[in-house]
Tab-separated table of C-alpha atoms and ligand atoms in Angstrom:
chain	number	residue	atom	x	y	z
A	12	MET	CA	103.712	57.902	49.199
A	13	GLY	CA	106.877	59.855	49.489
A	14	VAL	CA	106.358	62.634	52.113
A	15	VAL	CA	108.930	65.163	53.087
A	16	GLY	CA	109.105	67.256	56.725
A	17	ALA	CA	108.120	65.231	59.310
A	18	GLY	CA	106.631	68.040	60.778
A	19	GLY	CA	103.340	67.830	63.413
A	20	ILE	CA	101.128	67.257	60.047
A	21	GLY	CA	103.594	66.044	57.591
A	22	LEU	CA	103.893	62.955	59.936
A	23	SER	CA	100.410	62.843	59.872
A	24	VAL	CA	99.853	63.007	56.463
A	25	ALA	CA	102.415	60.348	56.460
A	26	ALA	CA	100.926	57.975	59.811
A	27	ASP	CA	97.386	57.626	57.587
A	28	PHE	CA	99.265	56.448	53.861
A	29	VAL	CA	100.750	53.948	56.142
A	30	ILE	CA	97.461	53.164	57.557
A	31	HIS	CA	95.642	53.146	54.471
A	32	GLY	CA	98.241	50.271	53.161
A	33	PHE	CA	100.321	52.343	51.473
A	34	GLY	CA	104.722	52.362	51.082
A	35	VAL	CA	105.858	55.661	52.555
A	36	VAL	CA	109.924	57.615	52.902
A	37	LEU	CA	109.451	59.936	55.159
A	38	VAL	CA	112.647	62.616	54.154
A	39	ASP	CA	113.268	65.586	57.072
A	40	ILE	CA	116.657	67.633	56.841
A	41	ASP	CA	116.597	67.045	60.989
A	42	GLU	CA	117.324	63.829	61.755
A	43	SER	CA	116.402	63.578	65.650
A	44	ARG	CA	112.402	65.069	64.251
A	45	LEU	CA	112.188	61.121	62.729
A	46	GLU	CA	113.770	59.590	65.750
A	47	LYS	CA	110.889	61.021	67.062
A	48	SER	CA	108.741	60.302	64.226
A	49	ARG	CA	109.430	56.894	64.365
A	50	ASP	CA	107.265	56.332	68.547
A	51	GLU	CA	104.191	59.532	66.773
A	52	LEU	CA	104.166	57.132	63.400
A	53	SER	CA	103.060	54.530	65.609
A	54	ARG	CA	101.120	55.845	68.191
A	55	ALA	CA	99.502	56.464	65.736
A	56	VAL	CA	98.532	53.730	63.406
A	57	LEU	CA	97.946	52.288	67.166
A	58	TYR	CA	95.448	54.564	68.029
A	59	GLY	CA	94.404	56.292	65.032
A	60	PRO	CA	91.692	52.728	64.632
A	61	MET	CA	89.978	54.088	68.129
A	62	LEU	CA	89.965	57.887	67.592
A	63	ARG	CA	88.107	57.825	64.097
A	64	THR	CA	86.700	53.484	63.732
A	65	ALA	CA	86.121	54.161	60.140
A	66	LEU	CA	89.950	53.923	59.544
A	67	PRO	CA	91.968	50.690	58.903
A	68	ARG	CA	94.312	48.244	62.458
A	69	VAL	CA	96.929	47.912	60.644
A	70	PRO	CA	100.331	45.889	63.652
A	71	VAL	CA	102.723	49.085	64.574
A	72	GLU	CA	105.314	46.268	63.549
A	73	GLU	CA	103.824	46.426	59.881
A	74	ALA	CA	104.070	49.930	60.098
A	75	LEU	CA	107.476	50.432	60.178
A	76	ALA	CA	107.964	48.404	58.350
A	77	ARG	CA	106.908	49.871	54.797
A	78	THR	CA	108.358	53.265	55.630
A	79	VAL	CA	111.314	54.977	55.657
A	80	PHE	CA	112.545	57.451	57.661
A	81	THR	CA	115.400	59.532	55.910
A	82	THR	CA	117.159	62.355	55.045
A	83	ARG	CA	118.068	61.039	52.076
A	84	LEU	CA	115.856	63.430	49.695
A	85	GLU	CA	117.114	60.782	46.988
A	86	ALA	CA	115.551	58.124	48.262
A	87	LEU	CA	112.127	59.645	47.603
A	88	ALA	CA	113.345	58.618	43.049
A	89	SER	CA	111.359	55.742	44.101
A	90	CYS	CA	108.275	57.107	45.258
A	91	GLU	CA	104.309	57.427	42.613
A	92	PHE	CA	103.728	60.496	43.888
A	93	VAL	CA	105.330	62.877	47.069
A	94	VAL	CA	103.461	65.215	49.385
A	95	GLU	CA	105.638	68.650	50.681
A	96	ASN	CA	105.429	69.784	54.734
A	97	VAL	CA	108.936	71.709	54.827
A	98	THR	CA	108.204	74.833	56.885
A	99	GLU	CA	106.101	77.168	55.762
A	100	SER	CA	108.762	79.700	54.084
A	101	TRP	CA	109.023	80.464	50.861
A	102	ASP	CA	112.449	80.187	50.818
A	103	VAL	CA	112.370	77.121	52.572
A	104	LYS	CA	109.862	75.126	50.372
A	105	ARG	CA	111.472	77.454	47.250
A	106	GLY	CA	114.615	76.078	47.501
A	107	LEU	CA	113.607	72.172	47.797
A	108	TYR	CA	111.170	72.262	44.788
A	109	ARG	CA	114.562	72.434	43.104
A	110	GLU	CA	115.961	69.785	44.813
A	111	LEU	CA	112.908	67.468	44.331
A	112	ASP	CA	112.953	68.293	40.311
A	113	ALA	CA	116.264	66.902	40.190
A	114	VAL	CA	115.666	63.528	41.646
A	115	LEU	CA	111.824	62.276	40.601
A	116	PRO	CA	112.041	60.985	37.935
A	117	PRO	CA	109.679	62.228	35.033
A	118	GLY	CA	105.866	62.015	35.724
A	119	VAL	CA	105.994	61.659	39.370
A	120	GLY	CA	103.794	64.303	40.744
A	121	ILE	CA	104.296	66.750	43.928
A	122	GLY	CA	101.383	67.389	46.605
A	123	VAL	CA	101.594	71.303	48.356
A	124	ASN	CA	101.174	70.924	52.650
A	125	THR	CA	101.094	74.505	52.298
A	126	SER	CA	98.687	76.565	54.265
A	127	SER	CA	99.094	79.906	52.669
A	128	ILE	CA	102.153	79.722	49.671
A	129	SER	CA	102.066	80.365	46.387
A	130	ILE	CA	100.466	76.730	44.074
A	131	GLY	CA	101.771	78.131	41.124
A	132	ARG	CA	105.275	80.087	42.057
A	133	LEU	CA	106.225	76.334	43.618
A	134	ALA	CA	104.767	74.570	40.327
A	135	ALA	CA	107.125	77.138	38.601
A	136	GLU	CA	109.843	76.343	40.122
A	137	THR	CA	109.683	73.082	39.169
A	138	THR	CA	109.692	71.500	34.921
A	139	ARG	CA	106.835	69.071	35.958
A	140	ALA	CA	104.299	72.298	36.834
A	141	PRO	CA	101.552	70.356	35.564
A	142	ASP	CA	102.295	67.623	37.898
A	143	VAL	CA	101.873	70.066	41.106
A	144	ILE	CA	98.977	71.011	43.092
A	145	GLY	CA	98.138	72.305	45.926
A	146	ILE	CA	96.344	69.844	48.687
A	147	HIS	CA	95.876	71.206	51.829
A	148	PHE	CA	95.447	68.006	54.281
A	149	MET	CA	94.089	69.269	57.792
A	150	ASN	CA	95.391	67.935	61.565
A	151	PRO	CA	95.871	64.717	62.176
A	152	SER	CA	94.648	64.550	58.254
A	153	TYR	CA	93.603	60.334	59.268
A	154	LEU	CA	91.066	61.705	61.442
A	155	LYS	CA	89.517	63.221	58.731
A	156	ASP	CA	87.261	63.831	56.353
A	157	ALA	CA	88.070	66.064	53.813
A	158	VAL	CA	91.034	67.856	52.662
A	159	GLU	CA	91.399	71.157	50.309
A	160	ILE	CA	92.666	71.059	47.228
A	161	MET	CA	94.500	74.051	45.632
A	162	ARG	CA	94.832	73.527	41.680
A	163	GLY	CA	97.536	75.685	39.790
A	164	ALA	CA	97.133	77.696	36.699
A	165	GLU	CA	99.145	74.751	35.432
A	166	THR	CA	97.826	71.608	37.235
A	167	SER	CA	96.694	69.232	34.746
A	168	ASP	CA	93.282	67.493	35.061
A	169	ALA	CA	94.816	63.967	35.285
A	170	CYS	CA	96.647	65.519	37.609
A	171	LEU	CA	93.980	66.481	39.598
A	172	ALA	CA	92.570	63.034	38.906
A	173	ARG	CA	95.911	61.188	40.093
A	174	VAL	CA	95.111	62.397	43.613
A	175	SER	CA	91.965	62.302	43.768
A	176	GLY	CA	92.390	58.788	43.066
A	177	ILE	CA	94.675	58.840	45.412
A	178	LEU	CA	92.693	60.297	48.517
A	179	GLU	CA	89.294	58.245	47.534
A	180	ALA	CA	92.134	55.357	48.744
A	181	LEU	CA	92.977	57.571	51.979
A	182	GLY	CA	88.482	57.831	52.161
A	183	LYS	CA	88.742	62.131	51.447
A	184	SER	CA	87.227	64.288	49.605
A	185	ALA	CA	88.010	66.812	48.569
A	186	VAL	CA	87.287	70.576	48.261
A	187	VAL	CA	89.012	72.374	45.386
A	188	VAL	CA	89.707	76.170	44.842
A	189	GLY	CA	91.963	78.546	43.160
A	190	ASP	CA	95.346	79.091	44.442
A	191	PHE	CA	95.286	82.654	45.976
A	192	PRO	CA	97.245	83.394	49.605
A	193	GLY	CA	96.366	81.571	52.129
A	194	PHE	CA	93.084	79.700	49.761
A	195	VAL	CA	89.985	79.836	51.362
A	196	SER	CA	90.921	77.877	54.405
A	197	ASN	CA	93.503	79.799	56.535
A	198	ARG	CA	92.592	83.456	54.474
A	199	ILE	CA	89.983	83.034	56.826
A	200	SER	CA	91.037	81.467	59.911
A	201	HIS	CA	93.974	82.801	60.535
A	202	LEU	CA	92.257	86.067	60.663
A	203	PHE	CA	89.593	84.118	63.687
A	204	PHE	CA	92.712	83.276	65.380
A	205	ASN	CA	95.256	86.726	65.188
A	206	GLU	CA	91.964	87.913	66.503
A	207	ALA	CA	91.013	85.717	69.075
A	208	ILE	CA	94.631	86.185	70.607
A	209	ARG	CA	94.355	89.747	70.223
A	210	VAL	CA	91.294	89.457	72.474
A	211	VAL	CA	93.379	87.628	75.181
A	212	GLU	CA	96.414	90.479	74.779
A	213	GLU	CA	94.406	93.399	74.382
A	214	GLN	CA	91.608	93.301	77.310
A	215	GLY	CA	92.787	90.499	79.678
A	216	VAL	CA	90.128	87.638	78.929
A	217	GLU	CA	91.268	84.137	79.461
A	218	PRO	CA	91.901	81.062	76.896
A	219	ALA	CA	90.194	79.172	77.932
A	220	THR	CA	87.058	81.667	78.242
A	221	VAL	CA	87.636	82.779	73.975
A	222	ASP	CA	87.626	79.087	73.039
A	223	ALA	CA	84.993	78.526	75.833
A	224	VAL	CA	82.220	81.158	73.150
A	225	PHE	CA	83.308	79.276	70.859
A	226	LYS	CA	82.853	75.942	71.659
A	227	LYS	CA	79.160	76.207	74.758
A	228	CYS	CA	77.637	79.104	72.160
A	229	PHE	CA	78.494	78.014	68.526
A	230	GLY	CA	79.235	74.855	68.956
A	231	HIS	CA	82.822	74.094	67.904
A	232	ARG	CA	84.561	71.234	67.857
A	233	MET	CA	87.397	73.130	69.894
A	234	GLY	CA	88.159	77.103	69.688
A	235	PRO	CA	89.862	79.142	68.153
A	236	LEU	CA	93.463	78.384	70.647
A	237	GLU	CA	93.149	75.355	71.226
A	238	THR	CA	93.032	75.133	67.477
A	239	ALA	CA	96.029	77.498	66.806
A	240	ASP	CA	97.870	75.009	70.144
A	241	LEU	CA	97.654	71.621	67.737
A	242	ILE	CA	98.293	73.421	64.864
A	243	GLY	CA	101.526	74.949	66.422
A	244	LEU	CA	102.293	78.507	66.437
A	245	ASP	CA	105.479	79.294	64.537
A	246	THR	CA	103.609	77.462	61.305
A	247	VAL	CA	100.895	80.148	63.053
A	248	ALA	CA	102.581	83.122	62.669
A	249	LEU	CA	104.398	82.483	60.085
A	250	THR	CA	101.060	82.053	57.620
A	251	LEU	CA	99.993	85.270	59.197
A	252	ASP	CA	103.506	87.047	57.807
A	253	HIS	CA	102.888	85.368	54.830
A	254	LEU	CA	99.369	86.470	53.557
A	255	TYR	CA	100.632	90.400	55.740
A	256	ASP	CA	102.834	90.304	52.490
A	257	SER	CA	101.024	88.616	49.642
A	258	TYR	CA	97.578	90.863	50.447
A	259	GLY	CA	99.736	93.357	52.258
A	260	ASP	CA	96.073	94.270	54.392
A	261	GLU	CA	96.446	95.528	58.841
A	262	LYS	CA	94.677	92.551	59.162
A	263	PHE	CA	96.856	90.070	58.678
A	264	ARG	CA	99.765	91.169	60.897
A	265	CYS	CA	100.731	89.220	63.612
A	266	ALA	CA	99.350	89.617	66.889
A	267	GLU	CA	102.023	90.974	69.689
A	268	LEU	CA	101.475	88.199	71.855
A	269	LEU	CA	101.772	85.979	69.110
A	270	ARG	CA	104.691	87.293	68.315
A	271	SER	CA	106.726	87.372	71.711
A	272	MET	CA	104.885	83.016	72.844
A	273	VAL	CA	107.059	81.776	68.957
A	274	LYS	CA	110.214	84.114	70.530
A	275	THR	CA	110.137	81.948	73.910
A	276	GLN	CA	109.436	78.471	72.015
A	277	ARG	CA	105.994	78.736	73.389
A	278	LEU	CA	104.665	76.953	70.245
A	279	GLY	CA	101.497	75.228	71.755
A	280	ARG	CA	101.493	70.834	71.406
A	281	LYS	CA	104.613	71.138	69.731
A	282	THR	CA	106.562	71.672	72.595
A	283	GLY	CA	103.896	70.719	75.424
A	284	HIS	CA	103.398	75.035	76.530
A	285	GLY	CA	100.701	77.544	74.449
A	286	PHE	CA	97.832	78.817	75.395
A	287	TYR	CA	96.879	75.543	77.123
A	288	GLN	CA	100.132	73.272	79.292
A	289	TYR	CA	99.793	70.084	77.654
A	290	GLY	CA	101.259	66.710	79.203
A	291	PRO	CA	99.067	64.256	81.058
A	292	VAL	CA	96.154	67.257	81.020
A	293	GLN	CA	95.125	68.121	78.328
A	294	PRO	CA	92.095	71.222	77.783
A	295	SER	CA	88.716	70.164	78.045
B	311	NAD	N1	100.099	72.324	61.544
B	311	NAD	C1	99.393	71.838	60.334
B	311	NAD	O1	98.155	72.589	61.314
B	311	NAD	C2	99.680	72.348	59.329
B	311	NAD	C3	98.395	71.618	57.792
B	311	NAD	C4	98.311	71.824	57.225
B	311	NAD	C5	99.773	72.702	56.860
B	311	NAD	N2	100.376	73.011	57.019
B	311	NAD	C6	101.720	72.949	55.888
B	311	NAD	O2	102.106	72.031	56.233
B	311	NAD	C7	104.284	72.994	56.239
B	311	NAD	C8	104.338	72.092	57.752
B	311	NAD	O3	103.613	72.565	58.645
B	311	NAD	P1	103.999	71.099	60.777
B	311	NAD	O4	103.397	72.775	61.042
B	311	NAD	O5	104.247	70.325	60.569
B	311	NAD	O6	105.797	73.454	60.023
B	311	NAD	P2	107.214	72.714	61.592
B	311	NAD	O7	107.058	73.126	61.055
B	311	NAD	O8	106.549	71.799	62.917
B	311	NAD	O9	107.963	70.912	60.723
B	311	NAD	C9	108.218	71.537	59.446
B	311	NAD	C10	109.539	70.539	59.542
B	311	NAD	O10	109.865	70.478	57.905
B	311	NAD	C11	111.208	69.701	58.246
B	311	NAD	N3	112.221	70.669	57.083
B	311	NAD	C12	112.478	71.938	56.966
B	311	NAD	N4	113.190	72.139	55.234
B	311	NAD	C13	113.141	71.232	55.740
B	311	NAD	C14	113.799	70.293	53.478
B	311	NAD	N5	114.534	70.696	52.951
B	311	NAD	N6	113.807	69.294	53.517
B	311	NAD	C15	112.852	68.639	53.965
B	311	NAD	N7	112.614	68.658	55.601
B	311	NAD	C16	112.485	69.591	55.735
B	311	NAD	C17	111.813	70.680	59.182
B	311	NAD	O11	112.816	69.760	60.067
B	311	NAD	C18	110.455	70.305	59.779
B	311	NAD	O12	110.082	68.860	60.804
B	311	NAD	C19	103.359	74.011	55.981
B	311	NAD	O13	103.613	74.754	55.539
B	311	NAD	C20	102.792	73.894	56.365
B	311	NAD	O14	101.602	75.835	56.557
B	311	NAD	C21	100.150	72.352	58.050
């Protein structure tokens, strides 16, 4: 399996594949990110099965031996399928799809892991549109039971069947939806995150209070601000911007507080500080 982009979600997708016995080529343009990935992947392989007992236990050394960490896109030429997880930006993804199309042998499929960008538009940047499909993994992938699948206008039945087989090997089911901006998950969830952030910004409500309403009163496992911190506030802001541009609807305008947190690198768990501080003490 090829995994491109070793950010929060890409790393967890790579770990999911390794835990389930696949060999993985993990590519990122950022050498320092790849360095950190080695430790993060080891921790996921070690602790994942404690958090989700159905997961296979794999020795860390074996997992690392089955993973290639590289900045070279050409290393993907040996893969049967590639999951792309790079920055949520049309310009970044678009350039990459052209490069991927050039290095991957014909017939190799690409799973687009995006929060909002059109699968059909990205597929059109390649010569293999029937082999391109959206797979929206949830974070962290190895702890989740299902993914959202987005079928592009030209995605073939064979590609959908191939991805169903891969998901089966990962012990996951799929919910298939259409290819519209944000799909079902993020068209709805990002409004919810943005509105929660506005409640903090405009009404001065503490983040823990906002989240407590959803956890204690609605019984959600995590509140909206904890979830946004987990996803990464930069990715949440980029997704809102893409939804705003796509629908031209004010309701998707990114909250000022979110914008300023991204500017100051308060990105959530990935930088240790978002709506909460991360370190030895985690939000309950
Ligand atoms: N964070 C989540 O919970 C989540 C969940 C599902 C889907 N997604 C989607 O997955 C993608 C990645 O999200 P993220 O939050 O991990 O982002 P991120 O910004 O944390 O990580 C993106 C990674 O991509 C790398 N990258 C950028 N351009 C590249 C290129 N040309 N080649 C190789 N690597 C490149 C960056 O160096 C970075 O490490 C986005 O499209 C996002 O919408 C995110």
